[in-house]
Structure formats: structure tokens, C-alpha cells
Coordinates of C-alpha atoms and ligand atoms in Angstrom, one line a residue:
M1 CA 0.0 0.0 0.0
A2 CA 1.3 3.5 -0.8
E3 CA 1.7 5.9 2.0
V4 CA -0.7 8.8 2.3
P5 CA 1.3 11.9 1.3
G6 CA 1.2 14.3 4.3
P7 CA 0.2 17.9 4.0
V8 CA 2.8 20.3 2.9
E9 CA 3.7 23.3 4.9
R10 CA 4.2 26.6 2.9
G11 CA 5.2 29.2 5.5
A12 CA 2.4 29.5 7.9
I13 CA -0.1 28.1 5.4
R14 CA -1.1 24.4 5.8
V15 CA -1.5 23.2 2.2
A16 CA -4.1 20.5 2.4
S17 CA -4.8 19.8 -1.3
V18 CA -1.7 19.7 -3.4
H19 CA -2.2 17.7 -6.6
V20 CA -5.8 16.8 -7.5
L21 CA -6.7 14.2 -10.1
V22 CA -10.2 14.6 -11.5
I23 CA -11.7 11.5 -13.2
G24 CA -14.1 12.1 -16.1
S25 CA -14.4 13.8 -19.5
G26 CA -17.6 15.9 -19.4
A27 CA -18.3 19.7 -19.0
R28 CA -18.9 18.9 -15.3
E29 CA -15.3 17.8 -15.0
H30 CA -14.2 20.9 -16.9
A31 CA -16.2 23.0 -14.4
L32 CA -14.7 21.1 -11.5
L33 CA -11.2 21.7 -12.8
L34 CA -11.8 25.4 -13.2
A35 CA -13.2 25.8 -9.7
L36 CA -10.4 23.7 -8.3
R37 CA -7.9 26.0 -10.0
R38 CA -9.3 29.0 -8.2
D39 CA -8.4 27.4 -4.8
P40 CA -5.0 28.7 -3.9
E41 CA -4.1 25.5 -2.1
V42 CA -4.4 23.4 -5.3
L43 CA -1.0 23.5 -6.8
A44 CA -1.3 20.9 -9.6
L45 CA -4.3 19.5 -11.6
S46 CA -4.6 16.2 -13.5
V47 CA -7.5 14.8 -15.4
A48 CA -8.3 11.3 -16.9
P49 CA -9.3 11.3 -19.6
G50 CA -10.5 15.0 -20.0
N51 CA -11.3 16.5 -23.3
A52 CA -10.2 19.1 -25.8
G53 CA -11.0 22.0 -23.4
T54 CA -9.4 20.5 -20.2
G55 CA -6.0 20.0 -21.8
G56 CA -5.1 23.7 -21.1
I57 CA -5.6 23.5 -17.4
A58 CA -4.7 20.0 -16.3
D59 CA -2.2 17.2 -17.4
Q60 CA -4.3 14.7 -19.3
Y61 CA -4.0 10.9 -19.0
E62 CA -5.9 8.3 -21.3
I63 CA -6.9 5.5 -19.1
D64 CA -10.0 3.3 -18.5
V65 CA -11.6 5.2 -15.8
T66 CA -13.9 2.3 -14.9
S67 CA -10.9 0.2 -13.9
R68 CA -10.1 0.2 -10.2
R69 CA -6.5 -0.7 -11.0
A70 CA -5.9 1.7 -13.8
V71 CA -7.3 4.7 -11.7
T72 CA -5.4 3.8 -8.5
A73 CA -2.1 3.1 -10.5
L74 CA -2.5 6.5 -12.1
A75 CA -3.1 8.3 -8.9
Q76 CA 0.0 6.7 -7.3
S77 CA 2.3 7.3 -10.3
I78 CA 1.5 11.0 -10.6
G79 CA 1.5 11.5 -6.7
A80 CA -2.1 12.7 -6.5
D81 CA -3.2 13.7 -2.9
L82 CA -6.7 13.8 -3.7
V83 CA -8.8 11.9 -6.4
V84 CA -12.2 13.4 -7.4
I85 CA -14.5 11.0 -9.3
G86 CA -16.9 12.8 -11.5
P87 CA -19.1 10.2 -13.1
E88 CA -21.4 7.5 -11.6
V89 CA -20.0 4.5 -13.4
P90 CA -16.6 4.3 -11.8
L91 CA -18.3 5.0 -8.4
V92 CA -20.8 2.3 -8.9
L93 CA -18.0 -0.1 -9.7
G94 CA -16.0 0.6 -6.7
V95 CA -13.2 2.8 -7.9
A96 CA -13.4 5.1 -4.9
D97 CA -13.0 2.2 -2.6
A98 CA -9.8 1.1 -4.4
V99 CA -8.3 4.5 -4.4
R100 CA -8.9 4.7 -0.6
E101 CA -7.5 1.2 -0.1
A102 CA -4.3 2.5 -1.8
G103 CA -4.1 5.2 0.9
I104 CA -5.1 8.2 -1.2
A105 CA -8.0 10.6 -0.2
C106 CA -10.9 10.3 -2.6
F107 CA -13.8 12.5 -3.2
G108 CA -16.7 10.0 -4.0
P109 CA -18.7 7.4 -2.2
T110 CA -18.0 3.7 -1.8
K111 CA -19.5 1.2 -4.1
D112 CA -22.1 0.3 -1.3
A113 CA -23.1 3.9 -0.8
A114 CA -23.2 4.5 -4.6
R115 CA -26.2 2.1 -4.7
I116 CA -28.3 5.2 -3.9
E117 CA -28.0 6.0 -7.6
G118 CA -27.0 2.6 -9.1
A119 CA -30.1 0.8 -7.9
K120 CA -33.3 2.7 -7.7
S121 CA -34.9 0.0 -5.7
F122 CA -32.2 0.5 -3.0
A123 CA -32.9 4.2 -3.0
K124 CA -36.6 3.5 -2.5
E125 CA -35.7 1.1 0.4
V126 CA -33.5 3.7 2.0
M127 CA -36.1 6.3 1.7
T128 CA -38.9 4.2 3.1
S129 CA -36.8 3.4 6.2
A130 CA -35.8 7.1 6.6
G131 CA -39.4 8.2 6.2
V132 CA -38.6 10.4 3.2
R133 CA -41.3 11.4 0.7
T134 CA -41.0 10.0 -2.7
A135 CA -43.2 8.6 -5.6
G136 CA -45.0 5.4 -4.9
S137 CA -43.4 2.6 -6.9
E138 CA -43.4 -1.0 -8.0
I139 CA -40.6 -3.1 -9.5
V140 CA -41.8 -5.4 -12.4
D141 CA -39.3 -8.0 -13.5
N142 CA -41.8 -10.5 -15.2
P143 CA -43.4 -9.4 -18.4
A144 CA -46.5 -11.4 -17.4
H145 CA -47.1 -8.9 -14.6
L146 CA -46.6 -5.7 -16.7
D147 CA -50.2 -5.0 -17.8
S148 CA -51.6 -5.4 -14.4
A149 CA -48.9 -3.1 -12.9
L150 CA -49.6 -0.5 -15.6
D151 CA -53.1 -0.5 -14.5
R152 CA -52.1 0.3 -10.9
F153 CA -50.1 3.4 -12.1
G154 CA -50.9 6.1 -14.6
P155 CA -54.1 7.7 -15.8
P156 CA -56.7 5.0 -14.9
S157 CA -55.5 5.2 -11.3
G158 CA -55.5 9.0 -11.2
D159 CA -51.9 9.9 -12.1
P160 CA -51.7 12.2 -15.1
A161 CA -49.0 10.1 -16.7
W162 CA -47.1 6.9 -16.4
V163 CA -43.4 7.0 -15.2
V164 CA -41.4 4.1 -16.4
K165 CA -37.8 3.7 -15.4
D166 CA -34.9 1.4 -15.8
D167 CA -34.0 0.3 -12.4
G168 CA -30.2 0.5 -13.0
L169 CA -28.0 3.2 -14.5
A170 CA -29.1 4.6 -17.8
A171 CA -27.4 8.0 -18.2
G172 CA -30.6 10.0 -17.6
K173 CA -32.2 8.3 -20.6
G174 CA -33.9 5.3 -19.1
V175 CA -37.0 7.3 -18.1
V176 CA -40.2 7.6 -20.0
V177 CA -43.0 9.9 -18.7
T178 CA -46.0 9.7 -21.0
A179 CA -49.8 9.9 -20.8
D180 CA -49.9 7.2 -23.7
R181 CA -50.3 3.8 -22.4
D182 CA -48.9 2.2 -25.5
S183 CA -45.7 4.2 -25.2
A184 CA -45.4 3.4 -21.5
R185 CA -45.9 -0.3 -22.3
A186 CA -43.4 -0.4 -25.2
H187 CA -40.6 1.3 -23.1
A188 CA -41.3 -1.2 -20.2
A189 CA -41.4 -4.2 -22.5
G190 CA -38.2 -3.2 -24.2
L191 CA -36.4 -2.9 -20.8
L192 CA -37.7 -6.3 -19.8
E193 CA -36.6 -7.8 -23.1
A194 CA -33.1 -6.5 -22.5
G195 CA -33.3 -8.2 -19.0
H196 CA -33.6 -5.0 -17.0
P197 CA -36.1 -4.8 -14.2
V198 CA -38.6 -1.9 -14.6
L199 CA -39.6 0.5 -11.9
L200 CA -43.1 2.0 -12.3
E201 CA -43.7 5.3 -10.3
S202 CA -46.6 7.5 -9.5
F203 CA -46.3 10.9 -11.1
L204 CA -45.0 13.8 -8.9
D205 CA -46.3 17.2 -10.0
G206 CA -44.5 20.4 -9.3
P207 CA -41.3 22.4 -10.3
E208 CA -38.2 20.3 -10.0
V209 CA -35.1 21.1 -8.0
S210 CA -31.6 19.7 -8.0
L211 CA -30.0 20.1 -4.6
F212 CA -26.4 19.1 -4.4
C213 CA -25.0 18.5 -0.9
L214 CA -21.5 17.8 0.4
V215 CA -22.0 14.8 2.6
D216 CA -19.6 13.3 5.0
G217 CA -21.4 10.6 7.1
E218 CA -24.1 12.6 8.9
T219 CA -22.7 16.0 8.0
V220 CA -24.6 17.8 5.2
V221 CA -23.6 20.9 3.5
P222 CA -26.0 22.1 0.8
L223 CA -24.8 24.0 -2.3
L224 CA -27.0 26.5 -4.2
P225 CA -30.2 24.8 -5.5
A226 CA -30.4 24.4 -9.2
Q227 CA -32.9 23.3 -11.9
D228 CA -32.0 21.4 -15.0
F229 CA -33.8 20.7 -18.3
K230 CA -34.0 17.2 -19.2
R231 CA -36.1 17.1 -22.4
V232 CA -34.3 17.8 -25.6
G233 CA -36.6 20.6 -27.0
D234 CA -38.0 23.9 -26.0
G235 CA -41.1 23.9 -23.8
D236 CA -39.9 20.6 -22.5
S237 CA -40.8 18.8 -25.7
G238 CA -39.2 15.5 -27.1
P239 CA -37.3 12.8 -25.3
N240 CA -35.3 13.0 -22.0
T241 CA -31.6 13.6 -22.3
G242 CA -28.6 13.6 -19.9
G243 CA -29.6 17.4 -19.5
M244 CA -29.7 20.4 -21.9
G245 CA -29.2 23.2 -19.5
A246 CA -29.5 24.4 -16.0
Y247 CA -29.6 27.7 -13.8
A248 CA -28.8 28.5 -10.3
P249 CA -29.9 29.6 -7.8
L250 CA -33.7 29.5 -8.1
P251 CA -35.4 32.9 -7.5
W252 CA -38.8 31.0 -6.8
L253 CA -37.3 28.7 -4.0
S254 CA -37.1 30.1 -0.6
G255 CA -34.1 29.5 1.8
E256 CA -36.7 28.0 4.1
M257 CA -37.7 25.4 1.5
T258 CA -34.0 24.5 0.9
E259 CA -33.6 24.0 4.6
R260 CA -36.7 21.9 4.7
I261 CA -35.2 19.7 2.0
V262 CA -32.0 19.3 3.9
D263 CA -33.8 18.5 7.2
E264 CA -36.6 16.4 5.8
V265 CA -34.7 14.5 3.0
V266 CA -30.9 14.8 2.8
K267 CA -30.1 14.4 6.5
P268 CA -32.5 11.5 7.1
V269 CA -31.1 9.7 4.1
A270 CA -27.4 10.4 5.1
A271 CA -28.2 9.1 8.7
E272 CA -30.0 6.0 7.3
L273 CA -26.9 5.2 5.2
V274 CA -24.7 5.5 8.2
K275 CA -27.1 3.2 10.1
R276 CA -26.9 0.6 7.3
G277 CA -23.1 0.6 7.4
S278 CA -22.8 2.3 4.1
P279 CA -22.0 6.0 5.1
F280 CA -22.0 8.3 2.0
S281 CA -18.9 10.5 1.4
G282 CA -18.9 12.9 -1.4
L283 CA -21.6 14.8 -3.4
L284 CA -25.2 13.5 -2.8
Y285 CA -27.5 14.9 -5.5
T286 CA -31.2 14.9 -4.6
G287 CA -33.6 15.5 -7.5
L288 CA -37.0 16.6 -6.1
A289 CA -40.4 17.9 -7.2
I290 CA -41.8 20.5 -5.0
T291 CA -45.4 19.2 -4.9
S292 CA -48.5 20.7 -3.1
N293 CA -47.7 18.4 -0.3
G294 CA -44.0 19.6 -0.1
P295 CA -40.8 18.2 -1.4
A296 CA -40.8 14.7 -2.8
V297 CA -37.9 12.8 -4.2
I298 CA -37.5 11.9 -7.8
E299 CA -34.1 10.4 -7.6
F300 CA -30.7 10.5 -5.9
N301 CA -27.3 10.6 -7.6
C302 CA -24.0 9.7 -6.0
R303 CA -22.1 12.5 -7.7
F304 CA -22.3 16.1 -9.1
G305 CA -25.1 16.5 -11.8
D306 CA -24.3 17.6 -15.3
P307 CA -25.2 20.3 -16.4
E308 CA -26.2 21.8 -13.0
T309 CA -22.6 21.8 -11.8
Q310 CA -21.5 24.1 -14.5
A311 CA -24.0 26.7 -13.2
V312 CA -23.5 26.1 -9.5
L313 CA -19.7 26.0 -9.4
A314 CA -19.6 29.3 -11.5
L315 CA -20.9 31.1 -8.4
L316 CA -18.9 29.2 -5.7
E317 CA -16.4 31.5 -3.8
S318 CA -15.2 29.1 -1.3
P319 CA -12.2 27.0 -2.1
L320 CA -13.4 23.8 -3.7
G321 CA -10.3 21.7 -3.2
Q322 CA -10.3 22.4 0.6
L323 CA -14.0 21.5 0.8
M324 CA -13.4 18.2 -1.3
R325 CA -10.5 17.2 0.8
A326 CA -12.4 17.9 4.0
T327 CA -15.3 15.9 2.8
A328 CA -13.0 13.0 1.7
T329 CA -11.1 13.0 5.1
G330 CA -14.2 13.2 7.4
E331 CA -13.6 16.8 8.4
L332 CA -16.5 18.5 6.7
A333 CA -18.1 19.5 9.9
G334 CA -15.2 21.7 10.7
Q335 CA -15.2 23.8 7.5
S336 CA -16.5 27.5 7.5
P337 CA -19.9 28.2 5.9
L338 CA -19.8 28.3 2.2
R339 CA -19.4 31.6 0.4
W340 CA -21.1 32.5 -2.9
Y341 CA -20.7 35.2 -5.5
D342 CA -23.9 37.3 -5.9
G343 CA -26.0 36.9 -9.0
F344 CA -27.1 34.0 -11.2
A345 CA -25.5 31.5 -13.6
V346 CA -27.1 29.8 -16.6
T347 CA -25.6 27.0 -18.7
V348 CA -26.9 25.9 -22.1
V349 CA -25.8 22.6 -23.6
V350 CA -24.8 22.6 -27.3
A351 CA -25.6 19.2 -28.5
A352 CA -24.6 17.2 -31.6
E353 CA -27.0 16.5 -34.4
N354 CA -29.4 13.6 -33.7
Y355 CA -28.6 13.7 -29.9
P356 CA -30.1 12.1 -27.7
G357 CA -30.2 9.3 -30.3
R358 CA -26.9 8.3 -31.9
P359 CA -25.1 11.5 -32.2
R360 CA -23.1 12.7 -35.4
V361 CA -19.5 13.1 -34.4
G362 CA -16.2 14.3 -36.1
D363 CA -17.5 17.7 -37.1
V364 CA -15.0 20.7 -36.7
I365 CA -16.1 23.1 -34.0
H366 CA -15.4 26.9 -34.6
G367 CA -15.6 29.5 -31.8
A368 CA -15.4 27.1 -28.9
E369 CA -12.1 28.5 -27.4
T370 CA -12.1 28.3 -23.8
D371 CA -11.8 31.9 -22.5
P372 CA -9.1 32.7 -19.8
E373 CA -10.8 33.2 -16.5
S374 CA -8.8 36.3 -16.1
S375 CA -10.7 37.9 -19.0
G376 CA -13.5 38.9 -16.5
S377 CA -15.9 37.8 -19.2
A378 CA -19.6 37.1 -18.2
S379 CA -19.5 33.9 -20.2
S380 CA -17.3 30.8 -20.7
V381 CA -17.3 27.7 -22.8
L382 CA -16.8 24.4 -21.0
H383 CA -16.1 21.3 -23.2
A384 CA -17.7 17.9 -23.1
G385 CA -17.7 15.7 -26.2
T386 CA -14.8 17.3 -27.9
A387 CA -11.4 15.9 -29.1
N388 CA -8.3 17.3 -30.8
R389 CA -7.8 16.0 -34.4
D390 CA -4.3 15.5 -35.5
D391 CA -4.3 18.7 -37.6
G392 CA -5.1 20.8 -34.5
A393 CA -8.8 21.1 -35.2
I394 CA -11.4 20.7 -32.3
V395 CA -14.0 18.2 -33.4
S396 CA -17.1 16.8 -31.8
S397 CA -16.9 13.4 -30.3
G398 CA -20.0 12.9 -28.3
G399 CA -23.8 13.9 -27.9
R400 CA -23.5 16.8 -25.5
V401 CA -20.5 18.8 -27.0
L402 CA -20.2 22.0 -25.1
S403 CA -21.7 23.8 -22.1
V404 CA -21.8 27.5 -22.4
V405 CA -22.0 29.4 -19.1
G406 CA -23.2 32.9 -18.6
I407 CA -23.4 34.9 -15.3
G408 CA -25.2 38.1 -14.4
S409 CA -26.8 40.0 -11.7
D410 CA -30.2 38.5 -12.6
L411 CA -31.2 35.5 -14.5
G412 CA -32.1 37.5 -17.6
A413 CA -28.5 38.9 -17.8
A414 CA -27.0 35.5 -17.2
R415 CA -29.2 34.1 -20.0
D416 CA -28.3 36.9 -22.4
A417 CA -24.6 36.2 -21.6
A418 CA -24.8 32.6 -22.3
Y419 CA -26.8 33.0 -25.5
A420 CA -24.6 35.8 -26.9
R421 CA -21.5 33.4 -26.5
I422 CA -23.4 30.5 -28.1
S423 CA -24.1 32.7 -31.2
S424 CA -20.4 32.8 -32.0
I425 CA -20.0 29.0 -32.0
R426 CA -20.3 27.0 -35.2
L427 CA -21.0 23.3 -35.2
P428 CA -22.8 21.8 -38.2
G429 CA -26.2 20.2 -37.3
S430 CA -25.9 21.2 -33.6
H431 CA -28.8 22.2 -31.5
F432 CA -29.6 23.8 -28.2
R433 CA -32.6 24.8 -26.2
S434 CA -33.5 28.6 -26.3
D435 CA -35.6 28.6 -23.1
I436 CA -33.1 27.6 -20.4
G437 CA -34.1 29.6 -17.3
L438 CA -36.7 31.6 -19.2
A439 CA -39.8 30.8 -17.2
A440 CA -38.0 31.6 -13.9
A441 CA -36.5 34.9 -15.4
E442 CA -40.1 35.9 -16.3
G443 CA -41.3 35.0 -12.8
K444 CA -43.6 32.3 -14.2
I445 CA -42.6 29.6 -11.7
S446 CA -44.6 29.4 -8.4
L447 CA -45.1 26.8 -5.8
S448 CA -48.5 25.6 -4.6
S449 CA -47.1 25.0 -1.2
G450 CA -44.7 27.0 0.9
Ligands
LIG501 P1 -34.6 10.5 -13.4 O1 -33.6 9.9 -14.3 O2 -35.2 9.6 -12.4 O3 -34.2 11.8 -12.8 O4 -35.8 10.9 -14.3 C1 -35.6 12.0 -15.4 C2 -36.8 12.9 -15.5 O5 -38.0 12.3 -15.6 C3 -36.9 13.7 -14.1 O6 -36.0 14.8 -14.1 C4 -38.3 14.1 -14.2 O7 -38.5 15.3 -15.0 C5 -38.9 13.0 -14.7 N1 -39.5 12.1 -13.8 C6 -39.0 11.1 -13.3 N2 -39.6 10.4 -12.3 C7 -40.8 11.2 -12.1 C8 -42.0 11.2 -11.2 N3 -42.2 10.1 -10.4 N4 -42.9 12.0 -11.6 C9 -42.7 13.0 -12.4 N5 -41.7 13.2 -13.3 C10 -40.7 12.3 -13.2
LIG502 N1 -28.5 16.7 -14.5 C1 -28.9 15.2 -14.3 C2 -27.8 14.4 -14.0 O1 -26.8 14.7 -13.8 O2 -28.1 13.1 -13.8

């Protein structure tokens, strides 16, 4: 086992996080790297595998990030003091456990705790034990039981729509919400045919909130609440995606409601995981609907959300590296309260042609230069599905290609900054939503409960 590198002393300053290795390749990881770079105690940044935009701020390593051995070996060979795991797949596979076993601090939950995202049925069990409000649900794993189960959910039973989910990981695309029984049935039957158990849920009505919390055992520290836009098209039309945009904070959500979510949902779930011997360490993402009966959970994720992170971290003033290190080492309770910049952030995803289907890739992108942070600009471009071609061109390599972030003193100004920056980007066949944060900017979101 490698020794844990001790903290370095620089004069009177205790340098806690020296070299941070970030795992992942999306705009979320690009945002994490930018926020880590603002932390004066972070002296070196590496990323694996990264993308065409992260190469300028971190050393990049091409490894299999789902391999416990590959991630641990890389962290050891570059002398990383802290490994930050962005995506869910390595977490669900136990990569964080392996990094910790090698004696290196890791931001991200154990394989056991990551089941809160990796197995929706486990999340339901935890919520039931913790007394947390969520949609009623039923698992169907036998096609012969599908029709009777569909009759217990959806319009005949009073719900306005069926909610049909893949019980396992599905990159945000395993969910179909529809008032059409045939479509609900077809999605469920397709999942069952592929050998995936299906989760049917009652429909939760109300505006959605993504609340990210740093969690270390029973200590819970919420970040700014955000909202993301899952459907591909304006006006929430078309299929679900991994997320087409987000904004933070939410002008329509009171501080009291955020506290209620922390007290009624996140703390009880964190305590229940401790009680079950699977304490959570890292970022617990709670997706909720604010219904007329109060907040109800739609889903938990065991990591930062994408694209909400791009908006939330744009406003974080506190040093992210120190917070992550404290979370990873069980010292979160001793940290000072979080500080945020005033104002709002909006992020808009530029997606490749045909996303969320099989995206067209390999197109040259113009105007996606990442702006130096020192420019003081109100907008920035974060990369996701991008790669460097041999001739130096930046080309698309995935479905969600870029996340453009705008900041402003109000949501309208943040939207204007993001969309102004997008207008100078050229990617053949690409598309983006034009209504990210619009309803909130126009004051059109209200809660039916306080
Ligand atoms: P999930 O992957 O579980 O977050 O689901 C993706 C999206 O489907 C959510 O962001 C919601 O917009 C919608 N959704 C999921 N579950 C429900 C539910 N029980 N009621 C209403 N909408 C839901
Ligand atoms: N924004 C949704 C997710 O990260 O799963």
C-alpha cells in the first residue's frame, strides 16, 4: 500500500490539497477543474481522460476510468493527494474504494453507498426506512405482470401520466414519462426484453429542484439549488436527455424550502446510510419535485449533476479543493460556511445532431475556445464531447458537445450572456434549447405549497 502523502507546509499556510486528479471527461469535470484551479491550495491538476478543453488547465491521461486498478495506478504514479471522481459508473463499480484502499484521499462514495444511484430499488428502500417522501413505486421483472402493474399506475389510477424507469444506470435516458399507455408499455417491454427490471412510479407534480449536498457521514452542507432541463426541446418537448441546460440559484425557491429539503430529506437519508453501514462520502445529488404536499424525491445521484454543476460552481467563492479534501477525510463538519458570488448562472448545452439518439461526431467546431478566466468575461465555454484532431482542429466526439455558461446580476442577464456566447459557436447540425431559465426569469414559476 502506498503511504498517504502528508500535508505540505508553505510558510504558515497548511497546504491541504496539493495535487488533485479529476476523473471524467464532461463539462462537469471541466467546471470542477476550473473551480479547483481557483483554490490557492491546489497546486497541480490532472484529469483522466479529459477532453479538448481541459488540456489547457490539467495534465491529461488516457486511461480506462472504470478500472479500479488503472485509476489507482495513475493516482499513485503522478503522486495525487486527492482523487475526485466525476461520473457515476466508476463509483458504482467501486473505484473510490480502490483509491482509498491505496491510501489516497478520494472524493466520491464507496460502491455500497453509490447504490443510492446505481439501484433505484435500493434508494426506495432507504427512503422508506428514513421516512422520506417519494413517488409510490413498484418493480416489475416479469413481463406477465406488466399489464396489471400499468393499470395500478398512470391515468386509470388518477396519475396524469405513467413514469417508467430502468432500475439500473441509464445516463438519464432510461425514463419515459407519458400519458400514452402504448408508449409506456413499449418502453417497459423493451427494458424487460433486455433483461432490465422496470420501476413504475406515481407521477410527482411540481417544479423540479436539483439540490447538491456535500455529505460526510451525517454532516450535510447544501450548495445552491439548481434546476435542469431534461427534455431535448424547447417547452420540455421531445425525449429525455442527460440534461440540456441549467440555472442557479432558483429565485422561486425560498431559503426555508432549501432548509426543509436538507432537514426532511438529505439528513435523514445520510443518517440511514450510516445506520446501514454504508456511510456516504462525497456529493449527494437530490432531485425533487416541490409538490403541493411539499418536497418529494424523484431520484438520488451519487455525484455532481451535469449540467447543473456548470452553473452552480460558476458562483462558488469558497475554495473547492479544501472542501473536497475535508469531505474525503471526514472533516467537513469543521469547515467554514460556504461563500457564494452574488448573481445567477445559466448553462446551455450545445448538442450534436441527432442527440439524444446516436449523435453525429467528427465535425469541426469553431468559436469554442475556452476563455481565460482572467478575462473577467460574463461567459465561458466548457467542453464535453470534444477531441483534438491530428491537424489541431477541435472536433465533436459525443452527444453533449459544449456547455456555455453565462453569469449576471439577474437570470435575464445570465441568459443573455450565455446565448450571446453561443451565437459565436459554429458546429454543423448542432442544436440547443433557447428557453433555459426563461420561465424563472419571467417570474412564471410558483409553488403551490410554501
Ligand atoms: P430521473 O432519471 O429519475 O431523474 O428522471 C428523469 C426525469 O423524468 C426527471 O427529471 C423528471 O423530469 C421525470 N420524472 C422522473 N420520475 C418522475 C416522477 N415520479 N414524476 C414526475 N416526473 C418524473
Ligand atoms: N442533471 C442530471 C444528472 O446529472 O443526472
